[in-house]
Tab-separated table of C-alpha atoms and ligand atoms in Angstrom:
chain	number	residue	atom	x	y	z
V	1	UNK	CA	-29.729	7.455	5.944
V	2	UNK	CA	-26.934	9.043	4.702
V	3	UNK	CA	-23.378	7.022	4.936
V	4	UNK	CA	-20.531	8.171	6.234
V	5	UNK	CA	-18.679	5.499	4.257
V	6	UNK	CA	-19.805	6.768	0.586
V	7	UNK	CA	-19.215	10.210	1.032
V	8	UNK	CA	-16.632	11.687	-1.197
V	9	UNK	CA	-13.640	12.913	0.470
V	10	UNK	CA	-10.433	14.858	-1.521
V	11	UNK	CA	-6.405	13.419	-1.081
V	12	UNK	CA	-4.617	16.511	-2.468
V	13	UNK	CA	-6.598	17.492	-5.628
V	14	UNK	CA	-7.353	13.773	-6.027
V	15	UNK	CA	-11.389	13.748	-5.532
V	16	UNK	CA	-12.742	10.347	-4.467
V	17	UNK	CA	-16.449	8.974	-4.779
V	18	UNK	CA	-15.803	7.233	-0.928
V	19	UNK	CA	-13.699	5.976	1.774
V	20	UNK	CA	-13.241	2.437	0.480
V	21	UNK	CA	-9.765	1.737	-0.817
V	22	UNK	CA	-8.280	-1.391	-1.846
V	23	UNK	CA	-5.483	-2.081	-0.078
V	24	UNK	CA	-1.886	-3.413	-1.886
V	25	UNK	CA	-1.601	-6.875	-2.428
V	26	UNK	CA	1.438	-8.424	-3.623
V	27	UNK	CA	0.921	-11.214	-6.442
V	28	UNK	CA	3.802	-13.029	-7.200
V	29	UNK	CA	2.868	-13.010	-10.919
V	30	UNK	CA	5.278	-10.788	-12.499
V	31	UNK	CA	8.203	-11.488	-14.543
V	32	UNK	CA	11.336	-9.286	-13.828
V	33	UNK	CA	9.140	-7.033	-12.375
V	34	UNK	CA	6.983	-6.893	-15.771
V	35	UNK	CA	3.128	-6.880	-14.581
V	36	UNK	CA	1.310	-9.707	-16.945
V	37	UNK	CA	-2.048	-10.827	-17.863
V	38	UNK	CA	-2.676	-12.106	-14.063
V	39	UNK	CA	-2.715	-8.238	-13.283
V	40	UNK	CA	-4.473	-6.999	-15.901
V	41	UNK	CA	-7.348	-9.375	-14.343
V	42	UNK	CA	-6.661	-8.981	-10.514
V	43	UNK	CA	-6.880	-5.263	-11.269
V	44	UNK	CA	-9.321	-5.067	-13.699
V	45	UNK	CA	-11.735	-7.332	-11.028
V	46	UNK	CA	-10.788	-4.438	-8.439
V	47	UNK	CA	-11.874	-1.767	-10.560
V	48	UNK	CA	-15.304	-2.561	-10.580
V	49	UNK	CA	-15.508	-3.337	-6.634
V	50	UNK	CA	-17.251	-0.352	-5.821
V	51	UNK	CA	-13.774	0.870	-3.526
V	52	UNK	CA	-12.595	4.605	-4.866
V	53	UNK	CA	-9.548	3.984	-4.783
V	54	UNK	CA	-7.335	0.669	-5.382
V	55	UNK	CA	-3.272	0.733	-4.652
V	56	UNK	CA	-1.266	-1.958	-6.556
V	57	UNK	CA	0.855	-3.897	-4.825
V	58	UNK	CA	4.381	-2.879	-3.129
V	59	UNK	CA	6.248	-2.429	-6.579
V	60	UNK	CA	10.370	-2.474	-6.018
V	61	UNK	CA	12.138	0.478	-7.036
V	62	UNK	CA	15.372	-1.583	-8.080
V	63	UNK	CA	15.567	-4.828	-9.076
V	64	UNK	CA	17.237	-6.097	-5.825
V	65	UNK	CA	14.083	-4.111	-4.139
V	66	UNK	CA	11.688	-6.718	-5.112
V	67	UNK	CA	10.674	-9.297	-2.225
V	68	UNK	CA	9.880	-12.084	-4.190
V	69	UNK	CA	11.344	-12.892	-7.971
V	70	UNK	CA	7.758	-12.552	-8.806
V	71	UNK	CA	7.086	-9.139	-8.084
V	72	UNK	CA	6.256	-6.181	-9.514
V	73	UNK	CA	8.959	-3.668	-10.120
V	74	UNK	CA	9.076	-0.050	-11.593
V	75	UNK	CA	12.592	0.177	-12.440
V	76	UNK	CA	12.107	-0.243	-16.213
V	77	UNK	CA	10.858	0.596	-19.168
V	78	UNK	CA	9.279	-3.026	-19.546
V	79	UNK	CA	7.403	-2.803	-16.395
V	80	UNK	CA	6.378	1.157	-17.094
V	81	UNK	CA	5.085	0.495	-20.516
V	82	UNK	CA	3.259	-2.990	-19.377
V	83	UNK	CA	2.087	-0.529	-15.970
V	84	UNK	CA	0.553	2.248	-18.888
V	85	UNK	CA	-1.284	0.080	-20.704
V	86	UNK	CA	-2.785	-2.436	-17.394
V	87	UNK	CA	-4.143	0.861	-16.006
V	88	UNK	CA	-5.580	2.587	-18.903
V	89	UNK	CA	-7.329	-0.488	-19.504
V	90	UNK	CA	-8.426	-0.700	-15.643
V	91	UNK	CA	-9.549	3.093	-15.929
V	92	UNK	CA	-11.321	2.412	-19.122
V	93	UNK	CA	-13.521	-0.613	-17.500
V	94	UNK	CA	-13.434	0.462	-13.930
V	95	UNK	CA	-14.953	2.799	-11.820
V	96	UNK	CA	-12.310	3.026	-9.518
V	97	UNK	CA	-8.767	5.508	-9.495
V	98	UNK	CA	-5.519	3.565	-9.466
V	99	UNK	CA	-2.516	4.209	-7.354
V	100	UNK	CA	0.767	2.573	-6.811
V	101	UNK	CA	3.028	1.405	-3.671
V	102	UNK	CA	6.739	2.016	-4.470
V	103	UNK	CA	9.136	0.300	-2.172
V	104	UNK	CA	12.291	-1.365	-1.568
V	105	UNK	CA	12.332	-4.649	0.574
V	106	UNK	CA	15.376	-4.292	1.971
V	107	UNK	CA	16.946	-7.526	4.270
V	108	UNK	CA	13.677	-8.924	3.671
V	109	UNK	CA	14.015	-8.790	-0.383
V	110	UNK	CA	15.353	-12.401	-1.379
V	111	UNK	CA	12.365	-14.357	-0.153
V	112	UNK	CA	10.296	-16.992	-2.222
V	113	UNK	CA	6.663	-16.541	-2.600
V	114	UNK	CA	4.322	-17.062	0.085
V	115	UNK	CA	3.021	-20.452	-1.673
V	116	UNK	CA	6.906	-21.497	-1.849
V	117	UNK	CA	7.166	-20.884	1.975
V	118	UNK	CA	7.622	-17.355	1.978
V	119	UNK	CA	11.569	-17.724	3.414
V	120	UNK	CA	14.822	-16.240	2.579
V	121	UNK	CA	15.561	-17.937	-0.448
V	122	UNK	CA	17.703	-20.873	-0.498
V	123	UNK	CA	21.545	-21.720	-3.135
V	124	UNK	CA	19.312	-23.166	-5.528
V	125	UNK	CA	16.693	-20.826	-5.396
V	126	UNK	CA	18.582	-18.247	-7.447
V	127	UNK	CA	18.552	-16.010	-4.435
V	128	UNK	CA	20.507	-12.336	-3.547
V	129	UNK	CA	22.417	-10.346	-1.417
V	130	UNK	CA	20.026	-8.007	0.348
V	131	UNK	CA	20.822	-4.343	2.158
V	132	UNK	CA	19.778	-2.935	4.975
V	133	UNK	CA	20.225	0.233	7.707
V	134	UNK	CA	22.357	-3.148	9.960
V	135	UNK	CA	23.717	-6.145	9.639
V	136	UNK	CA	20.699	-7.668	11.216
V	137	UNK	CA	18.397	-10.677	9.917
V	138	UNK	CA	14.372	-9.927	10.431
V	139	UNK	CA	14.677	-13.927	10.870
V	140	UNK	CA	16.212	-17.128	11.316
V	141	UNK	CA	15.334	-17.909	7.577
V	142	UNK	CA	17.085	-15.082	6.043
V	143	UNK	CA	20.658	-14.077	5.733
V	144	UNK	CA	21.637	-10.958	6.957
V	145	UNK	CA	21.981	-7.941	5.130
V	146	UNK	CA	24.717	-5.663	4.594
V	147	UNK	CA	24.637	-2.510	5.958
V	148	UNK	CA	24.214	0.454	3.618
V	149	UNK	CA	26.948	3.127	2.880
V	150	UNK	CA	26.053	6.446	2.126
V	151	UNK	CA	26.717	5.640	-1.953
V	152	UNK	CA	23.724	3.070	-1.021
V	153	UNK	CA	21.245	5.399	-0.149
V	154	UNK	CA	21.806	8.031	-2.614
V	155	UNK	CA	21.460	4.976	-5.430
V	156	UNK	CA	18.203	4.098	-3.442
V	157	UNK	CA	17.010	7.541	-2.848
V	158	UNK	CA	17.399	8.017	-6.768
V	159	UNK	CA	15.703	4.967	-7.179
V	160	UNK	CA	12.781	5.898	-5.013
V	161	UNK	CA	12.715	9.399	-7.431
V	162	UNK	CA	12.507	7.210	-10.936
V	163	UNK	CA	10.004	5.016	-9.462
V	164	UNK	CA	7.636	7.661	-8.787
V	165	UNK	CA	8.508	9.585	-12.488
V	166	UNK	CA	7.358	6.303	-13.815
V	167	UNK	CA	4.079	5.887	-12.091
V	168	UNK	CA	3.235	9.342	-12.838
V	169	UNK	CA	4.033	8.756	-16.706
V	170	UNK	CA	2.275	5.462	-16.323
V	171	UNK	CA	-0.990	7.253	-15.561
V	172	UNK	CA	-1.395	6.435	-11.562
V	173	UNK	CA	-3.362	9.010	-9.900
V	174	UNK	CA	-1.671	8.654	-6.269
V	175	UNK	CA	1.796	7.136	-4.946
V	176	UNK	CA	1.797	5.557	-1.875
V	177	UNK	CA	5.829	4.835	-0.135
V	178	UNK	CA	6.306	1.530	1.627
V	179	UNK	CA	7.475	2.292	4.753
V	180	UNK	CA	5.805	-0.500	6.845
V	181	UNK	CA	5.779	-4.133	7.666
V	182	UNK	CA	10.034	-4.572	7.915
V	183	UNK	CA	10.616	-3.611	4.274
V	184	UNK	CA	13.890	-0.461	3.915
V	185	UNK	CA	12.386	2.680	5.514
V	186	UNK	CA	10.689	1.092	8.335
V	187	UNK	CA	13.795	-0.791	8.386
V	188	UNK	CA	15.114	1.886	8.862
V	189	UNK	CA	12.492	3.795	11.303
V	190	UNK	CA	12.944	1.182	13.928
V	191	UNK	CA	15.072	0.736	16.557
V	192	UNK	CA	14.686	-2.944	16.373
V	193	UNK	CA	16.442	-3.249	12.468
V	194	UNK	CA	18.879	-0.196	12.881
V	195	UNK	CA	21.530	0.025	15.016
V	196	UNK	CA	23.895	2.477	12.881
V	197	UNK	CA	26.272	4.402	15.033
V	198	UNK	CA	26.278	7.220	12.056
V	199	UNK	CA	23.863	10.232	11.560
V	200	UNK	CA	21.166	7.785	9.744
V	201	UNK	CA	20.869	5.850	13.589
V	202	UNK	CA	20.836	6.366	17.190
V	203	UNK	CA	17.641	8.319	17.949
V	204	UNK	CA	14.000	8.573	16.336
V	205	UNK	CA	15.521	11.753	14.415
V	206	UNK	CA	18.683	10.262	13.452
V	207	UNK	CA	16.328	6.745	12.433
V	208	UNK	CA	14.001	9.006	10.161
V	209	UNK	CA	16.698	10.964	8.732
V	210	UNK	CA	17.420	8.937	5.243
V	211	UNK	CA	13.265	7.673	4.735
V	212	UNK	CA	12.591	11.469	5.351
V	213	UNK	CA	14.989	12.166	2.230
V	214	UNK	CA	13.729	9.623	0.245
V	215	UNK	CA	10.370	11.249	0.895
V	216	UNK	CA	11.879	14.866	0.233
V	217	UNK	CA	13.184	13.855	-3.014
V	218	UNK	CA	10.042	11.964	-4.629
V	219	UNK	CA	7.851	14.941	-3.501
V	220	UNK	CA	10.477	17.567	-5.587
V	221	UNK	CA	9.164	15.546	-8.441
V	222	UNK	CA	5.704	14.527	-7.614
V	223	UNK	CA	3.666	17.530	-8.582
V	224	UNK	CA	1.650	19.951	-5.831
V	225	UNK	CA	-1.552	18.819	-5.118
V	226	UNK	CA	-1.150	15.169	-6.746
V	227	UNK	CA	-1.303	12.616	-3.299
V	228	UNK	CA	1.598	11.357	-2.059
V	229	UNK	CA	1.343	9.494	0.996
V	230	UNK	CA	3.046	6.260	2.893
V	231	UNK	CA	1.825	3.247	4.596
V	232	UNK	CA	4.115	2.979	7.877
V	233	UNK	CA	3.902	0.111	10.196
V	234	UNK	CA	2.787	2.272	12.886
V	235	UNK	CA	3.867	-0.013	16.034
V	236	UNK	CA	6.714	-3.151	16.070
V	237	UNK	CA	4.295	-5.050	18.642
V	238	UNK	CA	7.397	-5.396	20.527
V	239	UNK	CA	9.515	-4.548	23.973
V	240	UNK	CA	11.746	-1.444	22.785
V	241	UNK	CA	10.138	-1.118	18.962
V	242	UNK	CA	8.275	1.676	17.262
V	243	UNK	CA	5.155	2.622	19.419
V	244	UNK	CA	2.016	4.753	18.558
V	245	UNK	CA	3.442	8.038	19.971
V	246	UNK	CA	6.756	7.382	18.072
V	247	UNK	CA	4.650	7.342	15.224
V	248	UNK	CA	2.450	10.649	15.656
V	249	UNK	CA	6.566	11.791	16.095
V	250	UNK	CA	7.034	10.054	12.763
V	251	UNK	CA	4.056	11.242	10.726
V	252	UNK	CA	4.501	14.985	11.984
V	253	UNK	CA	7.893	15.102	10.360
V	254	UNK	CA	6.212	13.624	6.856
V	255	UNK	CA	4.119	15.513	6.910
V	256	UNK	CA	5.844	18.896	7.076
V	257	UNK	CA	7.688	17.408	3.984
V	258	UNK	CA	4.497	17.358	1.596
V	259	UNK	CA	2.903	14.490	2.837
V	260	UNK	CA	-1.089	14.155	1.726
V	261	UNK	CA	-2.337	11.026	3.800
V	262	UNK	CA	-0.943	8.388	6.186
V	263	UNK	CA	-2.038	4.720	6.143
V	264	UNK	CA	-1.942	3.171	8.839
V	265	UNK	CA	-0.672	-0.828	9.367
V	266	UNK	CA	2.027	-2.152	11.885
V	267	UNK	CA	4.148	-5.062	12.373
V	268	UNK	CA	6.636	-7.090	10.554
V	269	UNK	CA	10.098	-5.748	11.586
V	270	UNK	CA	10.633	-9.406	12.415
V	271	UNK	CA	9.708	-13.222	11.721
V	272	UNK	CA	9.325	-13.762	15.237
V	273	UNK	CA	6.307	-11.238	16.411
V	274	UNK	CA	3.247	-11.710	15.149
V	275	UNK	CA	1.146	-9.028	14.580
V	276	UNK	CA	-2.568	-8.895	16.722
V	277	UNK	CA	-5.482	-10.446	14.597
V	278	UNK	CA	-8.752	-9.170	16.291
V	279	UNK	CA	-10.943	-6.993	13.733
V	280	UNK	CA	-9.657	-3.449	13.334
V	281	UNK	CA	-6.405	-4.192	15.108
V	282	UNK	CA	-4.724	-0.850	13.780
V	283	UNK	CA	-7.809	1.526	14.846
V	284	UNK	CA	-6.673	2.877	18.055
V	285	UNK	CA	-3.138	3.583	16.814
V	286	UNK	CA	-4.923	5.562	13.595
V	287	UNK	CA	-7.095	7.492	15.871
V	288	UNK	CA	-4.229	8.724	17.689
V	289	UNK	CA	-2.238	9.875	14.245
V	290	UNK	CA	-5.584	11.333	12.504
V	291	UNK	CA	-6.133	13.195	16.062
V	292	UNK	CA	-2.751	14.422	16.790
V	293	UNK	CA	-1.035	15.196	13.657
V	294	UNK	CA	-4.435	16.092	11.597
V	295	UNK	CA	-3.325	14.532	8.293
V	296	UNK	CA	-5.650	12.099	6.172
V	297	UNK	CA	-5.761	8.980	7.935
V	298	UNK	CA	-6.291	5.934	6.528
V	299	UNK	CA	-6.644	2.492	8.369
V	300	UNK	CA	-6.468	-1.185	7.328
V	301	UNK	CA	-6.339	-4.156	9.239
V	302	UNK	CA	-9.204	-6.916	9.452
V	303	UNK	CA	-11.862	-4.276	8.482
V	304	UNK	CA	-14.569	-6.527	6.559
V	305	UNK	CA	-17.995	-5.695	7.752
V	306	UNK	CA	-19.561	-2.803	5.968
V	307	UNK	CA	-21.081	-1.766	9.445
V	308	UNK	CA	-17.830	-1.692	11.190
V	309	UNK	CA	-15.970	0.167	7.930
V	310	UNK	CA	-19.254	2.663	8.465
V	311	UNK	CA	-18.548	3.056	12.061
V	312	UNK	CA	-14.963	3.869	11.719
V	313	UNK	CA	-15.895	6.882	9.805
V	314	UNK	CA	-18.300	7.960	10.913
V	315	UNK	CA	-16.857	8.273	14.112
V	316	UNK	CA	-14.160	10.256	12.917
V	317	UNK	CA	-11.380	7.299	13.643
V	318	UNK	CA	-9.888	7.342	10.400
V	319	UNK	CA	-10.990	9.197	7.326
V	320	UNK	CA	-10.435	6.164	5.226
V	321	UNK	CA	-10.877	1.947	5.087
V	322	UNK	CA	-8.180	0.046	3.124
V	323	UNK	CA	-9.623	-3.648	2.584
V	324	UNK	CA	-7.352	-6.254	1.569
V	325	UNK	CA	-8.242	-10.073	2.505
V	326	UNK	CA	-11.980	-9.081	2.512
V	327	UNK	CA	-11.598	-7.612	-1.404
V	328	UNK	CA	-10.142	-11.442	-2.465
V	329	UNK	CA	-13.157	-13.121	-0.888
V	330	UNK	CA	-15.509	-10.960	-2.156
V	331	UNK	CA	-14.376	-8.533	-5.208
V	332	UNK	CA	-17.912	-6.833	-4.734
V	333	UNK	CA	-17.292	-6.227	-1.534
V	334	UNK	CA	-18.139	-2.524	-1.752
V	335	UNK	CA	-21.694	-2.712	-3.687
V	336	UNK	CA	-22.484	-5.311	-1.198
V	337	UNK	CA	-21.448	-2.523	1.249
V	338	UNK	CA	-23.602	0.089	-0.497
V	339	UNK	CA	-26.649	-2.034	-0.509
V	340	UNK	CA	-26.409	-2.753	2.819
V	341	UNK	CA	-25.844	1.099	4.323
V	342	UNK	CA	-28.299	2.279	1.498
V	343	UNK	CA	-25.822	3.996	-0.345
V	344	UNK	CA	-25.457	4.114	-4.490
V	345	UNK	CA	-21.991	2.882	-6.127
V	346	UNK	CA	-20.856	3.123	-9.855
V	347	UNK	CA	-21.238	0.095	-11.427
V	348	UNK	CA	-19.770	-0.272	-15.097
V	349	UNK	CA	-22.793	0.223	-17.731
V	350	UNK	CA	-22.399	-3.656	-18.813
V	351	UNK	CA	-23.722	-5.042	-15.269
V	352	UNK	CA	-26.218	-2.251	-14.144
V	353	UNK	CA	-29.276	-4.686	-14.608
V	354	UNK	CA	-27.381	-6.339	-11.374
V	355	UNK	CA	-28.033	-2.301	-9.737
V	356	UNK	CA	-30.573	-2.715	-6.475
V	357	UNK	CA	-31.342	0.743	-7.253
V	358	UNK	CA	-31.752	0.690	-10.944
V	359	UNK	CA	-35.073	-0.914	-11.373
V	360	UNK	CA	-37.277	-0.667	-8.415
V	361	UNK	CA	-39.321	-3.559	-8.187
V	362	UNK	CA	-37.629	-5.153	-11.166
V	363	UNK	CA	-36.997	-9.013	-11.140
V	364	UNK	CA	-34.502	-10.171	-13.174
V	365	UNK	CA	-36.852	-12.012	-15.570
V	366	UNK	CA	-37.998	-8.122	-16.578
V	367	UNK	CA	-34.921	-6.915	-17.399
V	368	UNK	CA	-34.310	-10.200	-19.237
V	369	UNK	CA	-32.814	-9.155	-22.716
X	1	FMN	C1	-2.121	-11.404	-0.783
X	1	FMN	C2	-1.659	-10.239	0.038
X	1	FMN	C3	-0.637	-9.431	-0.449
X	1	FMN	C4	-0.211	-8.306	0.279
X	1	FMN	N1	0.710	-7.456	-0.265
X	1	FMN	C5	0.974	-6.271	0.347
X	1	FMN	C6	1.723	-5.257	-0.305
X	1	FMN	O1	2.111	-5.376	-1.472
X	1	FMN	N2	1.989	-4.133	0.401
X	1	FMN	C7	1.531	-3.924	1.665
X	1	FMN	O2	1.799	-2.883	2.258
X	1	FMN	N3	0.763	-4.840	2.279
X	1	FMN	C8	0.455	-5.993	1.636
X	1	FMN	N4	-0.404	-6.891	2.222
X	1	FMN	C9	-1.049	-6.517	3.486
X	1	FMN	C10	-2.418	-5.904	3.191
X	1	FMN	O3	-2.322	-4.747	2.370
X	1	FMN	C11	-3.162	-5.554	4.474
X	1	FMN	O4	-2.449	-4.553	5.159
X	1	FMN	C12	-3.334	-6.763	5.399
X	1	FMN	O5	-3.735	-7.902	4.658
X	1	FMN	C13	-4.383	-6.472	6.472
X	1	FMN	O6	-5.596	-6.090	5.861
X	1	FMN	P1	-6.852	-7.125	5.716
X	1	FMN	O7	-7.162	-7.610	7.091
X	1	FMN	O8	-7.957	-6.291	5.121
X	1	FMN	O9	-6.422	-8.234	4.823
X	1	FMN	C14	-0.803	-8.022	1.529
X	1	FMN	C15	-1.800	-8.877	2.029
X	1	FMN	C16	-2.246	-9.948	1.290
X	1	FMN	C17	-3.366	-10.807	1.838
């Protein structure tokens, strides 16, 4: 049997062993931004988990970008140096390629970590003033933002273009944008968040005019055939949000800026609508960008069964699996996946003798050293 799941598959001139990414996960372990020791371990574990590909979690692009005061940023040297040396070590253990999520959190920047209660932060909390497209809340917990002026955006947009010089001098190998879940550009993107009266608002062009510049300036300096792609939230889940032909709207005009791949999550734009939670939740919505705009498609959402990751492509839904909550439980999530669809995986020399395929009718009492 031959799996659909393991098969290499190119993003730009990136080439990847399979479909299996890891998806970004935020960790709340940084300091100023500054990855530490936590990440060096989180992402070290991830290298060896048999996915191709693992993204690090959304990293702000100005200070005032970060969610949380305990994540990651790439707005300084600190954080670019400490970023070099966490994912040369990671390539230099690891099987997998590393990437990076660049983004700016917008009104929802400002909020304590998820263990603190995840909520805008509170007086004592050390919180601050957050921007946005409108002077509108994404909850009753946060305060709202103020709405950007054009001197805003062009700081942003030059922020956005740092960010990604410092990942590529950091030694990622792909750059995904944020523009999902309620953070700045889907902020912006949706009707729901902006309400601007000015040439950045008003219609689905007007809404995708200032994330479409961000995106045209990062690709001026992200080289030709190194990936550069964005995870959108492609649907609000709500009465008179973002839907899935919006979106194929959306996408289309990314992609005839330079961009490689697409992946595909939804929701967040506010506190109050929670996002579906049956497995694969995003799947028809990625079918429907992979088939009508023909750019890479990835999907994440509940995927956790190497069977149902298999199905998706080899059925042509999406041309890659991003795993997130599945990766935590189980950090060898994709050898387990490999065993089970008969597949082979790179395994780092020191923990072959663990290989099913290695030594055929081995025990581990053989291979005992
Ligand atoms: C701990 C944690 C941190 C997350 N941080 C990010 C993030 O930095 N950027 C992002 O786009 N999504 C983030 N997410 C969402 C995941 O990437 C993923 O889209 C979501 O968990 C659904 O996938 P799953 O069902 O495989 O977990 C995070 C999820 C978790 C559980």
């Amino acid at each position: 049997m031959t799996s659909a799941l393991f098969s290499p598959i190119k993003l730009a001139d990136l080439e990847l062993s399979n479909r299996i990414v890891i998806a970004p996960m935020c960790q709340y372990s940084a300091d100023d931004g500054v990855p530490s020791p936590w990440h060096t371990t989180h992402l070290g574990m991830l290298a060896n988990s048999g996915a191709s590909l693992v993204i690090v979690e959304a990293s702000g692009v100005e200070r005032v970008g970060r969610i949380t005061h305990g994540c990651t940023g790439i707005y300084s040297d600190a954080s670019e140096d400490a970023f070099r040396t966490i994912i040369a070590h990671c390539k230099r253990i690891g099987t997998a390629r590393f990437g990076i999520q660049i983004g700016h959190a917008g009104r929802k920047a400002s909020s304590a970590r998820p263990w603190e209660g995840g909520l805008g932060l509170k007086p004592n909390e050390d919180p601050w003033p957050t921007i946005g497209p409108s002077a509108i809340a994404p909850g009753a917990a946060w305060p709202a933002p103020r709405a950007m002026d054009e001197a805003d955006m062009t700081r942003v947009r030059d922020a956005f273009v740092n960010a990604a010089k410092r990942a590529l001098r950091a030694g990622f190998e792909e750059i995904e944008l944020h523009m999902a879940h309620g953070y700045l550009l889907h902020s912006f993107v949706s009707p729901i968040s902006n309400k601007r009266n000015d040439a950045y608002g008003g219609s689905l062009e007007g809404r995708m005019k200032f994330p479409l510049e961000v995106l045209r300036a990062v690709r001026a300096v992200v080289p030709k055939g190194f990936p550069l792609g964005a995870r959108i939230s492609a649907t609000d889940w709500m009465d008179g949000g973002l839907t899935g032909d919006d979106s194929v709207i959306w996408v289309k005009a990314m992609k005839a800026e330079g961009l490689d791949f697409v992946c595909i999550s939804s929701g967040g734009v506010t506190a109050e609508v929670r996002t579906p939670v049956a497995p694969g939740y995003n799947l028809p919505i990625a079918e429907q960008i992979k088939r009508e705009t023909g750019i890479v498609t990835r999907v994440v959402g509940l995927i956790a069964t190497a069977k149902q990751a298999e199905a998706i492509v080899a059925e042509g839904k999406a041309d890659q699996v991003a795993l997130a909550r599945a990766v935590l439980d189980d950090p060898h999530w994709g050898w387990h996946a490999a065993k089970e669809l008969g597949a082979d995986v790179k395994r780092p020399n020191q923990y072959l003798r663990a290989a099913p395929k290695l030594w055929p009718g081995a025990s581990y009492r053989d291979n005992a050293a």
